[in-house]
Structure formats: C-alpha cells, structure tokens
Coordinates of C-alpha atoms and ligand atoms in Angstrom, one line a residue:
X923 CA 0.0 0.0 0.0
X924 CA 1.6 3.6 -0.8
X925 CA 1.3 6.1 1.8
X926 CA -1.6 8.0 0.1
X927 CA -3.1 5.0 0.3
X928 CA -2.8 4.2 3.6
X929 CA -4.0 7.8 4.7
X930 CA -7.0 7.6 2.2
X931 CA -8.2 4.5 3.3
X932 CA -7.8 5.0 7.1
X933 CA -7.2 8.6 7.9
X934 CA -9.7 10.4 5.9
X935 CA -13.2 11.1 7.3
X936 CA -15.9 13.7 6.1
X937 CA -15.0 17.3 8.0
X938 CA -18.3 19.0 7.4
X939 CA -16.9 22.1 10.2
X940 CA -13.6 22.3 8.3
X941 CA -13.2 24.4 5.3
X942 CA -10.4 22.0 4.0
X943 CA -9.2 19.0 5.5
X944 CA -6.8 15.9 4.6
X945 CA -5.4 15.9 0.9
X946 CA -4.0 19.6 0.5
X947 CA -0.4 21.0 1.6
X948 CA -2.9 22.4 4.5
X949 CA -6.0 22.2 6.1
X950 CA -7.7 25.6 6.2
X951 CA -9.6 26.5 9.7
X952 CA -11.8 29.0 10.7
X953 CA -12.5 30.1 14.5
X954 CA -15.9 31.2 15.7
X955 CA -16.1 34.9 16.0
X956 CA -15.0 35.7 19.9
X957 CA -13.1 32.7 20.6
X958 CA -9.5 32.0 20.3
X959 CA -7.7 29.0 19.2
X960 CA -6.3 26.5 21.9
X961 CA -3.6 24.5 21.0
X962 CA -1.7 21.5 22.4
X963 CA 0.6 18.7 21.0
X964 CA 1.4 15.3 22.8
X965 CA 3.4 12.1 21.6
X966 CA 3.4 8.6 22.4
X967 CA 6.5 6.9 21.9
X968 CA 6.4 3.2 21.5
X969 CA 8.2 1.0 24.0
X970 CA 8.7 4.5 26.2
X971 CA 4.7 5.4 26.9
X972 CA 3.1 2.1 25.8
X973 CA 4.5 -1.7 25.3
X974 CA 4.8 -2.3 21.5
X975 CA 2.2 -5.3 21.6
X976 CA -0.5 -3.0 23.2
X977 CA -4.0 -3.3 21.2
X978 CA -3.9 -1.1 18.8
X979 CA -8.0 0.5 18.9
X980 CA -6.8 1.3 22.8
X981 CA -3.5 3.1 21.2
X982 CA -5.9 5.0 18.6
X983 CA -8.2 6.0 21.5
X984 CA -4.9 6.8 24.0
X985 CA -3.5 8.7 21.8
X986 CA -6.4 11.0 21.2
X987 CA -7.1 11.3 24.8
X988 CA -3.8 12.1 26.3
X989 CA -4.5 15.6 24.0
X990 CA -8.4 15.8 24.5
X991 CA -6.9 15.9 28.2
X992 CA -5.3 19.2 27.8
X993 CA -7.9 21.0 25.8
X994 CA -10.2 19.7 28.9
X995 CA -7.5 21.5 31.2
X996 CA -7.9 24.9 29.7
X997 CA -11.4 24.7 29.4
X998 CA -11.1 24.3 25.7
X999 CA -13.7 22.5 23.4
X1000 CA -11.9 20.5 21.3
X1001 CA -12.4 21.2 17.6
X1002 CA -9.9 19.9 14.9
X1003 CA -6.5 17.2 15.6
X1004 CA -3.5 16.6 13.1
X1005 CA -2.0 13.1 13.6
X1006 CA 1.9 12.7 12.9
X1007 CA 3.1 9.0 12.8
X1008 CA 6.2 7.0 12.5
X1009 CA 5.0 3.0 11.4
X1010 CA 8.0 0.6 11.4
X1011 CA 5.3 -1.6 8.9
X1012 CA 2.0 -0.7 7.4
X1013 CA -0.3 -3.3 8.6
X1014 CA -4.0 -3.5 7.7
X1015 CA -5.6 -5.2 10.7
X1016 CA -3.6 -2.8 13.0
X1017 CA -4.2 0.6 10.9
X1018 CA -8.1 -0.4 10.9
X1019 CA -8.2 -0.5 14.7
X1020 CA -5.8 2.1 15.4
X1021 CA -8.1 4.1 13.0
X1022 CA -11.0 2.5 14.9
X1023 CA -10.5 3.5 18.2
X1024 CA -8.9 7.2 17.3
X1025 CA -12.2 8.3 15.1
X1026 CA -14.6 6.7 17.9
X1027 CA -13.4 9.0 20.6
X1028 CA -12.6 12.0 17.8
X1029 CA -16.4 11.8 16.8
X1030 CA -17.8 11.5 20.6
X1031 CA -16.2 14.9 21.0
X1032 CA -17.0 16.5 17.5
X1033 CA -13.0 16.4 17.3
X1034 CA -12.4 16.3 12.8
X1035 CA -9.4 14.9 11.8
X1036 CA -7.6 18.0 9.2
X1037 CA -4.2 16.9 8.2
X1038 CA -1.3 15.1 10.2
X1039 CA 2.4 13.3 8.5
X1040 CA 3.0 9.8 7.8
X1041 CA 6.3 7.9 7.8
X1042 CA 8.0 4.7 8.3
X1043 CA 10.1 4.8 11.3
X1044 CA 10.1 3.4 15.1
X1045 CA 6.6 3.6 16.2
X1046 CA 5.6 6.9 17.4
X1047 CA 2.3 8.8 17.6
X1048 CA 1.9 12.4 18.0
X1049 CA -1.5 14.8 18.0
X1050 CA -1.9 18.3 17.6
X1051 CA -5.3 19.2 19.0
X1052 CA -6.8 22.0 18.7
X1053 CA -9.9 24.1 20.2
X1054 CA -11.8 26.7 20.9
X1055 CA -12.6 28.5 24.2
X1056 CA -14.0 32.4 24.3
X1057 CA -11.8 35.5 24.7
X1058 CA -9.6 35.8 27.6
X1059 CA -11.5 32.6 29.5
X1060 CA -8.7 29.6 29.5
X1061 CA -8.2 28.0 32.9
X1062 CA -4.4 28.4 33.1
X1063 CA -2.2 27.1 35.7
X1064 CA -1.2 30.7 36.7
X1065 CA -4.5 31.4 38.4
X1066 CA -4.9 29.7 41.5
X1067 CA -5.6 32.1 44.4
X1068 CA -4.6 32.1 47.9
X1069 CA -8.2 30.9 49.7
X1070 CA -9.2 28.3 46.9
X1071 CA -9.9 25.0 46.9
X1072 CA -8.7 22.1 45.5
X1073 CA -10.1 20.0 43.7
X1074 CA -9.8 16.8 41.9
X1075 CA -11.9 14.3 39.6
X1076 CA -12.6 10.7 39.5
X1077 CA -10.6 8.6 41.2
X1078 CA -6.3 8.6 41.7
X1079 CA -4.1 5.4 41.0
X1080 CA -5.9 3.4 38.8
X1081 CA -3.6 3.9 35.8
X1082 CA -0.2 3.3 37.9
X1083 CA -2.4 0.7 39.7
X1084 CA -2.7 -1.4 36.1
X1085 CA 1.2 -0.7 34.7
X1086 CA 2.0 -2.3 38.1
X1087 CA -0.2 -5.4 37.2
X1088 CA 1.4 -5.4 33.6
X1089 CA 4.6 -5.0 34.8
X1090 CA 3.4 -7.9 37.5
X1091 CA 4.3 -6.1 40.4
X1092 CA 1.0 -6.4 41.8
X1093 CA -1.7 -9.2 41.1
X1094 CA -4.8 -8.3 41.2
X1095 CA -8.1 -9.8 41.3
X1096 CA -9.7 -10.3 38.2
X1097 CA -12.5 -7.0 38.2
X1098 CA -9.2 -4.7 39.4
X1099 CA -7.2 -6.0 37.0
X1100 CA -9.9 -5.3 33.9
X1101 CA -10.4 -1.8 35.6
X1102 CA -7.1 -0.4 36.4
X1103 CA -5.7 -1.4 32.6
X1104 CA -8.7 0.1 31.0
X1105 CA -7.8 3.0 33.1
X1106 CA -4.0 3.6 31.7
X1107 CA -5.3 2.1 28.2
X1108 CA -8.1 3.6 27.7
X1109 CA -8.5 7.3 29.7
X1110 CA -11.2 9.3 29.5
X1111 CA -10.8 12.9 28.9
X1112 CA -12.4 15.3 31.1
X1113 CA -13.5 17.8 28.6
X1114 CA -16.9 18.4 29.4
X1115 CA -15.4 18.9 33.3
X1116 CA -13.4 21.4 32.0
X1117 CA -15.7 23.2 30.2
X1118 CA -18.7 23.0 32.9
X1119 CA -16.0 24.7 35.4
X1120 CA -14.7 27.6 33.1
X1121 CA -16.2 29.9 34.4
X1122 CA -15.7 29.2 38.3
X1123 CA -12.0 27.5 38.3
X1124 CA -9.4 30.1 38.7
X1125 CA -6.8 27.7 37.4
X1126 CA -6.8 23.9 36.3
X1127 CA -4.5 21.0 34.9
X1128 CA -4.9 17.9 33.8
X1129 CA -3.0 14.8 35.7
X1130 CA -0.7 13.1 33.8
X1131 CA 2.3 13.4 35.6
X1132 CA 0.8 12.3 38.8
X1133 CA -0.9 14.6 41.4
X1134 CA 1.8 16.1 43.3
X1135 CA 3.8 17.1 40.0
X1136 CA 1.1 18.0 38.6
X1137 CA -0.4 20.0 41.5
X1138 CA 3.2 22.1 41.8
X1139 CA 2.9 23.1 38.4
X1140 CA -0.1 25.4 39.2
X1141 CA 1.8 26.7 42.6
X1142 CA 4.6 27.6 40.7
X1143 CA 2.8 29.4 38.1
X1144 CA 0.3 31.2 40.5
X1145 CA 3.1 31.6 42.7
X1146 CA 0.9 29.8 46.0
X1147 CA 1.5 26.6 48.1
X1148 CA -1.1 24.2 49.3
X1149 CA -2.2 22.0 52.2
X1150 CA -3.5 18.7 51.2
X1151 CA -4.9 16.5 53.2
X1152 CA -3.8 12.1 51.6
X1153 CA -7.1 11.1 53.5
X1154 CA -9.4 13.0 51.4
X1155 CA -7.8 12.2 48.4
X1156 CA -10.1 10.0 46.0
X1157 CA -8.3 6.8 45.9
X1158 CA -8.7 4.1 44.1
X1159 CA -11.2 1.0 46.0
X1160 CA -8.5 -1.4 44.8
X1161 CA -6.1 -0.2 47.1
X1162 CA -8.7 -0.2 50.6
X1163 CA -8.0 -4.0 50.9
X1164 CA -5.1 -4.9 51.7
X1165 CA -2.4 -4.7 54.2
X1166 CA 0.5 -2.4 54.5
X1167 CA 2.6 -3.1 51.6
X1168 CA -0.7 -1.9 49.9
X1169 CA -0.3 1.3 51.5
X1170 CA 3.0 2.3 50.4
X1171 CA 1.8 1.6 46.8
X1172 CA -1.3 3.5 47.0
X1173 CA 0.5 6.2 48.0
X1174 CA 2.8 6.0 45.2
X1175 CA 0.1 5.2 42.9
X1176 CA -2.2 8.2 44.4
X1177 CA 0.4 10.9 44.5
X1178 CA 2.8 10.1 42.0
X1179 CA 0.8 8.0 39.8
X1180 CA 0.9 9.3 36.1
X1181 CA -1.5 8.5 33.7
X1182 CA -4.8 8.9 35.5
X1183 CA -5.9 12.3 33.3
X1184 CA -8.2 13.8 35.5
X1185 CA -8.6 17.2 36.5
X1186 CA -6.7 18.9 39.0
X1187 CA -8.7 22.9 39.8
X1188 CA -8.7 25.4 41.7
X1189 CA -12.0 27.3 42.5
X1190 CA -13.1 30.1 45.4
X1191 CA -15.3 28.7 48.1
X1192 CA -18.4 30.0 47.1
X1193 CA -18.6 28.2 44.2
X1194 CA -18.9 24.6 46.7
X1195 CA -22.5 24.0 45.9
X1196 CA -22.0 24.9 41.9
X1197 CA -19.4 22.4 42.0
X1198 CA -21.2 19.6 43.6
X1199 CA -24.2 20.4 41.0
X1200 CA -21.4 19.3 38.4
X1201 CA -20.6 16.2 39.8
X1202 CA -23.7 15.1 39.9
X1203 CA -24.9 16.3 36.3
X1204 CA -21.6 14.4 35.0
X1205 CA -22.0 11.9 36.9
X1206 CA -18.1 12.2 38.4
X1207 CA -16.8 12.6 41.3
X1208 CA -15.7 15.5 42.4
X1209 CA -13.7 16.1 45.8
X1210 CA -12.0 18.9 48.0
X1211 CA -8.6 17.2 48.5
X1212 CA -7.5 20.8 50.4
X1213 CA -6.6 24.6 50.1
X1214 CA -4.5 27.0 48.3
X1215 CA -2.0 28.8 51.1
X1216 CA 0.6 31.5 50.8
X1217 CA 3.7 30.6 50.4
X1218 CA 6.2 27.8 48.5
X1219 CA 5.4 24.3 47.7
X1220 CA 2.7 21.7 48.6
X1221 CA 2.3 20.5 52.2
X1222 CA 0.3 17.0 52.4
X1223 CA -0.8 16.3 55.8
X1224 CA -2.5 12.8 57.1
X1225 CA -6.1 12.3 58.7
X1226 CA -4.3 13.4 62.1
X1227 CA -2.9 16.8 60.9
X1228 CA 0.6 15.7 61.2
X1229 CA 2.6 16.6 57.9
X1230 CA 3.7 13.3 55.5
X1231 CA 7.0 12.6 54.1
X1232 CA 7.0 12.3 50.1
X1233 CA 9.0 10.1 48.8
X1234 CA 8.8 11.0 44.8
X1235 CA 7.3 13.5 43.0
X1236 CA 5.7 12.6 39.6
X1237 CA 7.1 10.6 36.8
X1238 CA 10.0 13.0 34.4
X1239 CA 11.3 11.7 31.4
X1240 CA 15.2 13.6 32.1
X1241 CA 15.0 13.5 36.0
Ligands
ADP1608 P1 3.1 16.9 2.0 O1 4.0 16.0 1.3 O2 2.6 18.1 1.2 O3 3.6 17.3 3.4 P2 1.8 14.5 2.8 O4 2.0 13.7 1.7 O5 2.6 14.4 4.0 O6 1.8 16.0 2.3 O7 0.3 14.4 3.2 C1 -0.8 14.5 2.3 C2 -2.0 14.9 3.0 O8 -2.4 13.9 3.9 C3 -1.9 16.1 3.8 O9 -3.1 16.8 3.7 C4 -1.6 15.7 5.2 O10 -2.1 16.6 6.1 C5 -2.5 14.4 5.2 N1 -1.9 13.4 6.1 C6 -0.7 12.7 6.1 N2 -0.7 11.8 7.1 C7 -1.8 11.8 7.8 C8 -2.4 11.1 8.8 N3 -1.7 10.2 9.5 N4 -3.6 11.4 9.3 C9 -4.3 12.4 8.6 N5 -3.9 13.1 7.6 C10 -2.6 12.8 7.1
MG1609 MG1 4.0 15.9 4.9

C-alpha cells in the first residue's frame, strides 16, 4: 500500500466544520467569532509510553485522549487534531483498529481529523489538538488564588495501579485487573469537566504526571502553596483492601501516579454548591482534596494533621 493509500483508506473522514481537511499542503480552519484558538501537542512513543504489543484500537483511543486531556485542562472545546506518525510496517488489521478507536473517541467529542504526517520509522504517535474557548477565558495554571480549593476528579491510581499489574508487580483480582488497565489504556478525557467549570475554576490541569507534580505546576505558576490532606484524596477501592505493603503503593500510585488524566482545579469557596451540581450532572466525582495557602510548595498532611514525608514527586522523562 503507498502512503496516500494508507492515509486515504484510514485517515480520511468527512469534516463537514472544516473548510479544507486531509489531501491539501494544509488544512484551512476558521475560528468562531470571539473565541481563540487553543492548541496542544502530545506524543506517544512506542516501547517508552506504551508496550509495542498494546492493542492497537486502545493506542488509537490513547493517543487522542492524552490531548483531549489538555484542551479539557484549559477549558477548551476541542475542535480539529493533526496526527503525525512513525509506522515501522504498514499493517491492515492494526491501521483499521488504530483508526477504529482514534475516530470513535474523535467523533464523541466532534474532534475532525484535518491533516497530520506519515512515515515509516520506530513507532511513534503524536497529535496536535486543537480548540476553541472564548476571549480571555482559559483555565491556566497561573491562576490559583490564595483561599481556593482544590479540587480533583474521579478517582487517583488506577492507571499506575494497572502498569504495576502489567509489569506484575501487583496481582490483582480479576474485576481490578480489567479496571485499572482500561484506566491507563483507555482514559477518558475530562472535557466536558473542564468546560462545565470555566467559568468558576481560577486555574486547572490535567494529571498526567501524577498529582503532586502536577499540582506544583499550578503553585509555581500562581506563585501559591497548598495544604493537602492524603485522606481526602479520591483513591482508588482497589487499594482499601489490603495490608501495609498496599499502602505504600497506593500512596505511590495516588500521589505520584501518572496517567490517571483527571482534572486537577482550583475554584473560590463560594462556588462549593456549583461544584457539587457538576458532579452530579456528570456523573463524576468531584472532591476537596484541600486549600491553596501562601507561600512555596505543597504541604500534604494525614487524617491526624501531622505533615507526610513524600518520597517521589511525579514521573519526568530527564530527572
Ligand atoms: P506533503 O508532502 O505536502 O507534506 P503529505 O504527503 O505528508 O503532504 O500528506 C498528504 C495529505 O495527507 C496532507 O493533507 C496531510 O495533512 C495528510 N496526512 C498525512 N498523514 C496523515 C495522517 N496520519 N492522518 C491524517 N492526515 C494525514
Ligand atoms: Mg507531509
């Protein structure tokens, strides 16, 4: 199959909201009147963010997500996605579900697919995504106030939870096991989260590094610490259990934990009952994991007020 093959048959779908889409030198875009244009790139790299056997409809779906993620982040909704790849072989059966599982999550969110590069190379996958959110009203991480809340969606661990059963460190009952890998294989983005808080978050990201990484990013932008309280924290019912090896994972898994891509905000008080309105209308949970302080860094204190220890961070690829 030659490459204009491949991307006919697989990458090209109808783009009825794009003036021109796959099969130019460009795609051609136009913005609503009064909103700006969001933009965000993330890659996958093959044997470095995903084992090279992993199914590849999860993959397609994964490697939409990880950028639906951000978009959800700022608040964005997402619009239009390039999609760059490197393909060692051109398979049929693995292009169709790759295909498969990018266009099914691309079309749940109104996402068209406009344009994107294809090569032959070590397996790699890399989206632009692009979006559109009104004039001046991205969450960005500089906004966090001293006073706010913190808050944070769904549930932590999960994704770490399932690498450690892949990379059998853990063996998990049969239910966990199905859960916790559909959660690192298969995330799903926060964007209507992000967009049903625009207007009362004063700063947001989403979790990818794990939460206390993720979490400093927004202090050091807003220039604010934190207290947050590791009992509130949503964990994972996989980790309730068992005994105390347990714990030290689940706190690994809960504070360091990459890969979970929920939300991560910051909101003023008042908004509480707004908040918990959301929840319920999306049908996710939302929690108050603690409070934006004055000061440096992030302070994490247990159920008896005493401060914890943190071992490590948040996963960096140069650390
Ligand atoms: P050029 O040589 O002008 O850079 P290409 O041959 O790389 O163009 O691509 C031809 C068309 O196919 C372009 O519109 C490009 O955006 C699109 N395209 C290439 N690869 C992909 C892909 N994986 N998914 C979607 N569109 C793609
Ligand atoms: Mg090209």
């Amino acid at each position: 199959m030659s490459e204009f093959d491949l991307i006919r048959q697989f990458f090209t779908r109808p783009t009825p909201n794009t003036i021109l889409g796959v099969g130019d030198d460009a795609a051609l875009l136009r913005v609503n009147p009064g909103m700006e244009l969001a933009v965000s790139t993330d890659m996958l790299v093959g044997g470095t963010h995903f084992y090279l056997d992993t199914d590849a409809r999860q993959l397609g779906h994964k490697t939409l997500a990880v950028n639906l993620s951000d978009l959800a982040a700022m608040g964005a909704q997402p619009r239009w996605a390039t999609l760059s790849l490197a393909l060692p072989q051109a398979h049929d059966d693995w292009l169709q579900a790759f295909s498969e599982g990018f266009f099914a999550l691309a079309e749940a969110h109104g996402v068209e697919l406009i344009g994107g590069d294809t090569t032959r190379g070590p397996l790699n996958l890399s989206v632009t995504i692009m979006g559109e959110v009104p004039q001046g009203k991205a969450l960005r991480r500089s906004g966090a106030q001293v006073g706010d809340d913190i808050w944070v969606s769904g549930v932590l661990g999960e994704a770490a939870l399932g690498l450690a059963q892949l990379q059998d460190q853990v063996h998990l009952p049969e239910g966990a096991r199905h859960t916790c890998i559909a959660a690192l294989q298969q995330p799903q983005p926060r964007v209507a989260l992000g967009l049903a808080v625009r207007d009362i978050a004063h700063s947001a990201i989403d979790i990818s590094d794990g939460l206390l990484a993720d979490l400093k990013h927004i202090l050091d932008s807003s220039g604010v610490a934190a207290e947050v309280r590791y009992d509130r924290l949503p964990k994972s019912s996989y980790f309730a259990s068992s005994g105390e090896e347990m714990d030290v994972l689940a706190q690994d898994c809960v504070l360091s934990g990459g890969e979970d891509y929920e939300l991560c905000f910051t909101a003023p008080l008042a908004h509480r009952e707004e908040i918990a309105v959301i929840a319920d209308l999306l049908h996710l949970p939302l929690t108050r994991v603690g409070q934006i302080v004055s000061g440096q860094g992030c302070k994490l204190r247990a159920a008896n007020g005493s401060v914890m220890q943190i071992a490590k961070e948040g996963y960096d690829h140069f650390a």
